[in-house]
Amino acid sequence: MVKTALFLLVFAVPVYAYTDPNAVGLASQILTPLLILISAAATFLRKQIAAAFGALVRRVRRERSDAA
């Protein structure tokens, strides 16, 4: 965290850019429903996602113990 703050302070350069307000509005109208959809899907499928990660962890641990 401190390294990031120091990096931003030391290497900050001015940026000359303009973002059209209509483009930002369009981007937010597209991204907001996508983020809601992704979070709803993750909530709905959380048990399946947890089971998949658990199986992956068990497989990696089994391969490590077989290799040792």
Short mmCIF file of C-alpha atoms in Angstrom, two decimals:
data_model
loop_
_atom_site.label_atom_id
_atom_site.label_comp_id
_atom_site.label_asym_id
_atom_site.label_seq_id
_atom_site.Cartn_x
_atom_site.Cartn_y
_atom_site.Cartn_z
CA MET A 1 0.00 0.00 0.00
CA VAL A 2 2.77 2.41 0.92
CA LYS A 3 4.78 1.40 -2.16
CA THR A 4 1.80 2.13 -4.38
CA ALA A 5 1.28 5.56 -2.84
CA LEU A 6 4.97 6.41 -3.22
CA PHE A 7 4.96 5.16 -6.80
CA LEU A 8 1.99 7.37 -7.63
CA LEU A 9 3.60 10.39 -6.00
CA VAL A 10 6.97 9.92 -7.69
CA PHE A 11 5.85 8.88 -11.16
CA ALA A 12 2.71 10.99 -11.53
CA VAL A 13 2.54 12.70 -14.90
CA PRO A 14 -0.13 15.08 -16.12
CA VAL A 15 -2.65 13.55 -18.49
CA TYR A 16 -4.40 15.69 -21.03
CA ALA A 17 -7.55 13.86 -21.93
CA TYR A 18 -11.24 14.51 -22.26
CA THR A 19 -14.01 11.99 -21.79
CA ASP A 20 -17.30 12.87 -23.34
CA PRO A 21 -20.09 12.71 -20.72
CA ASN A 22 -22.33 10.85 -23.15
CA ALA A 23 -19.70 8.15 -23.62
CA VAL A 24 -19.33 7.73 -19.86
CA GLY A 25 -23.11 7.47 -19.49
CA LEU A 26 -23.27 4.80 -22.18
CA ALA A 27 -20.42 2.85 -20.60
CA SER A 28 -22.11 2.92 -17.20
CA GLN A 29 -25.40 1.79 -18.76
CA ILE A 30 -23.61 -1.19 -20.28
CA LEU A 31 -21.33 -2.09 -17.36
CA THR A 32 -23.85 -1.79 -14.51
CA PRO A 33 -26.20 -4.56 -15.72
CA LEU A 34 -23.19 -6.75 -16.55
CA LEU A 35 -21.80 -6.38 -13.03
CA ILE A 36 -25.23 -7.14 -11.55
CA LEU A 37 -25.55 -10.22 -13.78
CA ILE A 38 -22.09 -11.49 -12.82
CA SER A 39 -22.68 -10.99 -9.10
CA ALA A 40 -26.11 -12.66 -9.29
CA ALA A 41 -24.64 -15.63 -11.17
CA ALA A 42 -21.81 -15.94 -8.65
CA THR A 43 -24.31 -15.86 -5.80
CA PHE A 44 -26.55 -18.43 -7.47
CA LEU A 45 -23.63 -20.75 -8.34
CA ARG A 46 -21.49 -20.22 -5.22
CA LYS A 47 -21.81 -23.84 -4.04
CA GLN A 48 -20.77 -25.20 -7.42
CA ILE A 49 -17.89 -22.71 -7.62
CA ALA A 50 -16.72 -23.65 -4.12
CA ALA A 51 -16.93 -27.36 -4.98
CA ALA A 52 -14.86 -26.82 -8.14
CA PHE A 53 -12.16 -24.92 -6.25
CA GLY A 54 -12.19 -27.54 -3.50
CA ALA A 55 -11.69 -30.32 -6.06
CA LEU A 56 -8.85 -28.35 -7.64
CA VAL A 57 -7.14 -27.85 -4.27
CA ARG A 58 -7.51 -31.54 -3.42
CA ARG A 59 -6.05 -32.51 -6.80
CA VAL A 60 -3.04 -30.21 -6.36
CA ARG A 61 -2.42 -31.47 -2.83
CA ARG A 62 -2.68 -35.09 -4.00
CA GLU A 63 -0.21 -34.44 -6.85
CA ARG A 64 2.22 -32.77 -4.44
CA SER A 65 2.07 -35.67 -2.00
CA ASP A 66 2.55 -38.19 -4.83
CA ALA A 67 5.59 -36.28 -6.13
CA ALA A 68 7.26 -36.08 -2.70
#
